[in-house]
Amino acid sequence: MGVLGKIALTVSTATKTPGLVVLAVDDEQAGMDELVILLNGNRQVRRVLKAFDATEALRLLSGDDEELAARKAAGMPVVDVVFADLDMPGLTGMELAKVVAGFKPAPVLVFVTAHSHEAVAAFELGAVDYILKPAKQPRMDKAMERVLTKINSDGGGGSAAVPEQRDDEVIPVELAGTTKLVSRAAVRWVEAQGDYARLYTSDGSHLVRIPLAQLEERWEKAGFVRIHRSYLVPLSLITELRMGGSGYSVVIGHEEKVLPVSRRHTRELKDRLVRGAGP
């Protein structure tokens, strides 16, 4: 069995269904048609999902598609690989890639574009290939070989590597039909609202479809700490720890926002504050 056949077998065993699930993103119908033909022309591809802009792609990745939800629940990437155009209205392919790279685990990323000037930035984001349009089937097959090699090197099972923690992370939020990217560095505190979380920044608040517990896990190494079942805050913005009749509270930043600290989180918070004030 050749290298590709061996890798494909590994993917098939883990997903229970042979072949890879691919997301194609291109805002032009002709470009999408060409990309889908090339993807379907590769024997490793089982399913191709289509999005005509980055916002649609993000909605699809976080939507209620039964198979994608099952993959996510199993700890797999929502899709195995994203093939994205660069020049799109609204969010560009590069901005989409920055969001997708923050997924845990993240899909493999390939750019398909008519321009070569952003190739260096693409590979810095972890893309495994950069295909120039118009592409032919042999070029697509070469890209898919790199995709499969990446998946196999990351442990097989169609699961791409969990990316290293970046200096900052961006969260896509929808506002009046458009998608805005909110950087983690801009978040002053986070409040739980059921299965959602509300991110508070200096210019307002944004509701995102992410549970507070998930953000706590993702942002722990970035200095965010849980102070209450309803609140997550960056340790660096805490200016005071107050003791009152109903227990402890913290003051956040220059806006002097006061948030409660639950009894179960008090000791850990004190320890974190002491360690943060050390040498």
Coordinates of C-alpha atoms in Angstrom, one line a residue:
M1 CA 0.0 0.0 0.0
G2 CA 1.4 3.4 -0.9
V3 CA 1.8 6.4 1.4
L4 CA -1.5 8.0 0.4
G5 CA -3.4 4.8 0.8
K6 CA -2.0 4.1 4.2
I7 CA -2.8 7.6 5.4
A8 CA -6.3 7.5 4.0
L9 CA -7.0 4.2 5.8
T10 CA -6.0 5.9 9.1
V11 CA -8.4 8.7 8.5
S12 CA -11.2 6.4 7.5
T13 CA -10.8 4.2 10.6
A14 CA -11.2 7.1 13.0
T15 CA -14.1 8.8 11.2
K16 CA -16.0 5.5 10.6
T17 CA -16.6 6.8 7.0
P18 CA -14.0 6.7 4.3
G19 CA -12.6 10.0 3.0
L20 CA -12.1 13.6 4.1
V21 CA -14.6 16.3 4.9
V22 CA -13.5 19.5 3.1
L23 CA -14.8 23.1 3.3
A24 CA -14.4 25.2 0.1
V25 CA -14.6 29.0 0.5
D26 CA -14.7 31.2 -2.6
D27 CA -16.9 34.3 -3.3
E28 CA -17.0 33.8 -7.1
Q29 CA -19.2 31.1 -8.6
A30 CA -16.6 30.2 -11.3
G31 CA -13.9 29.9 -8.7
M32 CA -16.1 27.7 -6.5
D33 CA -17.1 25.5 -9.4
E34 CA -13.5 24.9 -10.4
L35 CA -12.5 24.2 -6.8
V36 CA -15.3 21.8 -6.2
I37 CA -14.5 19.9 -9.4
L38 CA -10.8 19.6 -8.4
L39 CA -11.7 18.5 -4.8
N40 CA -14.2 15.9 -6.0
G41 CA -11.5 14.7 -8.5
N42 CA -9.3 13.6 -5.7
R43 CA -10.1 10.1 -4.4
Q44 CA -9.3 11.0 -0.8
V45 CA -12.3 13.5 -0.6
R46 CA -15.7 12.2 0.6
R47 CA -17.6 15.4 1.2
V48 CA -17.2 19.0 0.0
L49 CA -19.1 21.8 1.9
K50 CA -19.4 25.2 0.2
A51 CA -19.3 28.8 1.6
F52 CA -19.3 31.9 -0.6
D53 CA -17.7 34.2 2.0
A54 CA -15.9 33.9 5.3
T55 CA -19.0 34.8 7.3
E56 CA -20.9 31.9 5.7
A57 CA -18.0 29.7 6.4
L58 CA -17.9 30.5 10.1
R59 CA -21.7 30.0 10.4
L60 CA -21.3 26.6 8.8
L61 CA -18.5 25.6 11.1
S62 CA -20.5 26.5 14.1
G63 CA -23.9 25.4 12.8
D64 CA -26.1 22.4 13.4
D65 CA -25.0 20.1 10.6
E66 CA -25.4 16.6 12.1
E67 CA -22.1 15.2 10.8
L68 CA -20.0 18.3 11.8
A69 CA -21.6 18.3 15.2
A70 CA -20.7 14.7 15.7
R71 CA -17.1 15.3 14.7
K72 CA -16.8 18.2 17.2
A73 CA -18.3 16.1 20.0
A74 CA -15.8 13.3 19.2
G75 CA -12.9 15.8 19.7
M76 CA -12.1 16.0 16.0
P77 CA -11.8 19.1 13.8
V78 CA -15.2 20.2 12.5
V79 CA -13.8 19.6 9.0
D80 CA -10.6 18.0 8.0
V81 CA -9.3 20.8 5.8
V82 CA -10.4 24.3 4.7
F83 CA -9.5 25.4 1.1
A84 CA -10.0 29.2 1.1
D85 CA -9.7 32.0 -1.4
L86 CA -7.8 35.1 -0.2
D87 CA -9.7 38.0 -1.9
M88 CA -13.3 38.0 -0.6
P89 CA -15.6 40.8 0.5
G90 CA -16.0 41.4 4.2
L91 CA -13.6 39.1 6.0
T92 CA -10.7 38.1 3.8
G93 CA -9.4 34.6 3.5
M94 CA -6.4 35.5 5.7
E95 CA -8.7 36.8 8.4
L96 CA -10.8 33.7 8.2
A97 CA -7.7 31.6 8.6
K98 CA -6.7 33.4 11.8
V99 CA -10.1 32.5 13.3
V100 CA -9.9 28.9 12.1
A101 CA -6.4 28.5 13.4
G102 CA -7.7 29.2 16.8
F103 CA -10.1 26.1 16.7
K104 CA -9.1 23.2 19.0
P105 CA -8.3 21.0 17.2
A106 CA -7.9 23.1 14.0
P107 CA -8.5 21.9 10.5
V108 CA -5.6 21.8 8.0
L109 CA -5.5 25.0 5.9
V110 CA -4.8 25.5 2.2
F111 CA -5.1 28.8 0.3
V112 CA -6.3 28.9 -3.3
T113 CA -5.8 32.3 -4.9
A114 CA -4.9 34.1 -8.1
H115 CA -2.2 36.1 -6.2
S116 CA 1.2 35.1 -4.9
H117 CA 2.1 38.1 -2.7
E118 CA 0.6 36.7 0.5
A119 CA 2.3 33.3 0.4
V120 CA 4.7 34.1 3.2
A121 CA 1.9 35.2 5.5
A122 CA -0.1 32.2 4.6
F123 CA 2.6 29.8 5.7
E124 CA 3.2 31.8 8.9
L125 CA -0.4 31.0 9.7
G126 CA 0.4 27.3 9.3
A127 CA -1.1 26.7 5.8
V128 CA 0.3 23.5 4.3
D129 CA -0.1 24.7 0.7
Y130 CA -0.7 27.8 -1.4
I131 CA -2.3 27.0 -4.8
L132 CA -2.3 29.6 -7.5
K133 CA -5.3 29.8 -9.9
P134 CA -6.0 28.4 -12.4
A135 CA -5.2 25.0 -10.8
K136 CA -5.1 21.6 -12.5
Q137 CA -5.9 18.2 -10.9
P138 CA -2.3 17.2 -10.5
R139 CA -1.7 20.4 -8.4
M140 CA -4.7 19.7 -6.3
D141 CA -3.6 16.1 -5.8
K142 CA -0.2 17.3 -4.6
A143 CA -1.9 19.7 -2.1
M144 CA -4.1 16.9 -0.8
E145 CA -1.0 14.7 -0.3
R146 CA 0.4 17.5 1.9
V147 CA -2.9 17.7 3.7
L148 CA -2.9 14.0 4.4
T149 CA 0.8 14.0 5.5
K150 CA 0.0 16.8 7.9
I151 CA -3.0 14.9 9.4
N152 CA -1.0 11.7 9.7
S153 CA 1.9 13.5 11.4
D154 CA -0.5 15.0 13.9
G155 CA -1.6 11.6 15.0
G156 CA -4.0 10.5 12.2
G157 CA -7.7 10.2 12.6
G158 CA -8.4 13.2 10.5
S159 CA -7.4 15.4 13.4
A160 CA -5.2 18.4 12.8
A161 CA -2.8 19.6 15.5
V162 CA -3.9 21.8 18.3
P163 CA -2.1 25.1 17.4
E164 CA 0.3 26.7 19.8
Q165 CA -1.2 29.5 21.9
R166 CA -0.9 32.7 20.0
D167 CA 0.0 36.1 21.5
D168 CA -3.6 37.0 20.8
E169 CA -6.8 35.3 19.6
V170 CA -9.7 36.7 17.8
I171 CA -13.3 35.8 18.3
P172 CA -15.9 36.2 15.5
V173 CA -19.0 38.0 16.6
E174 CA -22.1 38.7 14.5
L175 CA -23.5 42.2 14.5
A176 CA -26.4 43.4 12.3
G177 CA -25.7 40.7 9.7
T178 CA -21.9 41.2 9.6
T179 CA -19.1 39.4 11.3
K180 CA -16.7 41.4 13.5
L181 CA -13.4 40.1 14.9
V182 CA -12.9 40.9 18.6
S183 CA -9.4 40.4 19.9
R184 CA -8.9 38.7 23.2
A185 CA -6.7 41.6 24.3
A186 CA -9.6 43.9 24.0
V187 CA -11.8 41.9 26.4
R188 CA -12.2 43.5 29.9
W189 CA -14.3 40.8 31.4
V190 CA -16.7 38.0 30.3
E191 CA -20.1 37.2 31.7
A192 CA -21.9 33.8 31.3
Q193 CA -25.4 34.0 29.7
G194 CA -26.6 30.4 29.5
D195 CA -24.7 28.5 26.8
Y196 CA -23.4 31.9 25.5
A197 CA -20.9 34.4 26.8
R198 CA -20.9 38.1 26.6
L199 CA -17.6 39.8 26.0
Y200 CA -17.2 43.3 27.4
T201 CA -14.8 45.6 25.7
S202 CA -14.1 49.3 26.0
D203 CA -16.5 50.0 23.1
G204 CA -19.5 47.8 24.2
S205 CA -20.4 44.2 24.6
H206 CA -20.7 41.2 22.2
L207 CA -22.6 38.0 22.6
V208 CA -20.9 34.9 21.3
R209 CA -22.0 31.3 21.1
I210 CA -19.3 29.9 23.4
P211 CA -19.8 28.6 26.9
L212 CA -17.9 30.4 29.7
A213 CA -16.2 27.2 30.7
Q214 CA -14.8 26.7 27.2
L215 CA -13.4 30.3 27.2
E216 CA -11.9 29.7 30.7
E217 CA -10.0 26.7 29.4
R218 CA -8.9 28.4 26.2
W219 CA -7.8 31.6 27.8
E220 CA -6.2 30.3 31.1
K221 CA -2.7 30.6 29.8
A222 CA -3.4 34.1 28.6
G223 CA -4.0 35.2 32.2
F224 CA -7.8 34.9 32.4
V225 CA -9.2 33.6 35.7
R226 CA -12.6 32.5 36.8
I227 CA -13.8 34.5 39.8
H228 CA -17.5 33.4 39.9
R229 CA -19.7 30.9 38.0
S230 CA -20.8 33.9 35.9
Y231 CA -17.5 35.8 35.4
L232 CA -14.1 35.4 33.8
V233 CA -11.6 38.3 34.0
P234 CA -8.0 39.0 32.9
L235 CA -5.8 38.9 36.0
S236 CA -3.8 41.9 34.7
L237 CA -6.8 44.2 34.8
I238 CA -7.7 43.5 38.5
T239 CA -6.8 46.7 40.4
E240 CA -8.5 45.9 43.7
L241 CA -9.7 42.9 45.8
R242 CA -12.3 44.2 48.2
M243 CA -13.9 42.6 51.3
G244 CA -17.5 43.5 52.0
G245 CA -20.4 42.3 54.0
S246 CA -21.4 39.8 51.3
G247 CA -17.9 38.6 50.6
Y248 CA -15.1 39.5 48.2
S249 CA -15.3 41.5 45.0
V250 CA -12.8 42.7 42.4
V251 CA -12.4 46.1 40.6
I252 CA -11.6 45.9 36.9
G253 CA -9.4 48.5 35.2
H254 CA -10.0 52.2 34.7
E255 CA -13.7 51.8 34.4
E256 CA -13.7 50.5 38.0
K257 CA -16.2 47.8 37.2
V258 CA -17.0 45.8 40.4
L259 CA -17.6 42.1 40.0
P260 CA -18.4 39.5 42.7
V261 CA -16.0 36.8 43.7
S262 CA -17.6 33.5 44.8
R263 CA -16.4 31.8 47.9
R264 CA -15.1 28.7 46.0
H265 CA -12.9 30.9 43.8
T266 CA -11.6 33.2 46.5
R267 CA -8.5 31.2 47.6
E268 CA -7.4 30.5 44.0
L269 CA -7.8 34.2 43.1
K270 CA -5.8 35.3 46.1
D271 CA -3.0 32.9 45.2
R272 CA -3.0 34.0 41.6
L273 CA -2.8 37.7 42.6
V274 CA 0.1 37.0 45.0
R275 CA 2.0 35.1 42.4
G276 CA 1.3 37.8 39.8
A277 CA 2.7 40.4 42.2
G278 CA 5.9 38.4 42.8
P279 CA 9.3 39.0 41.2

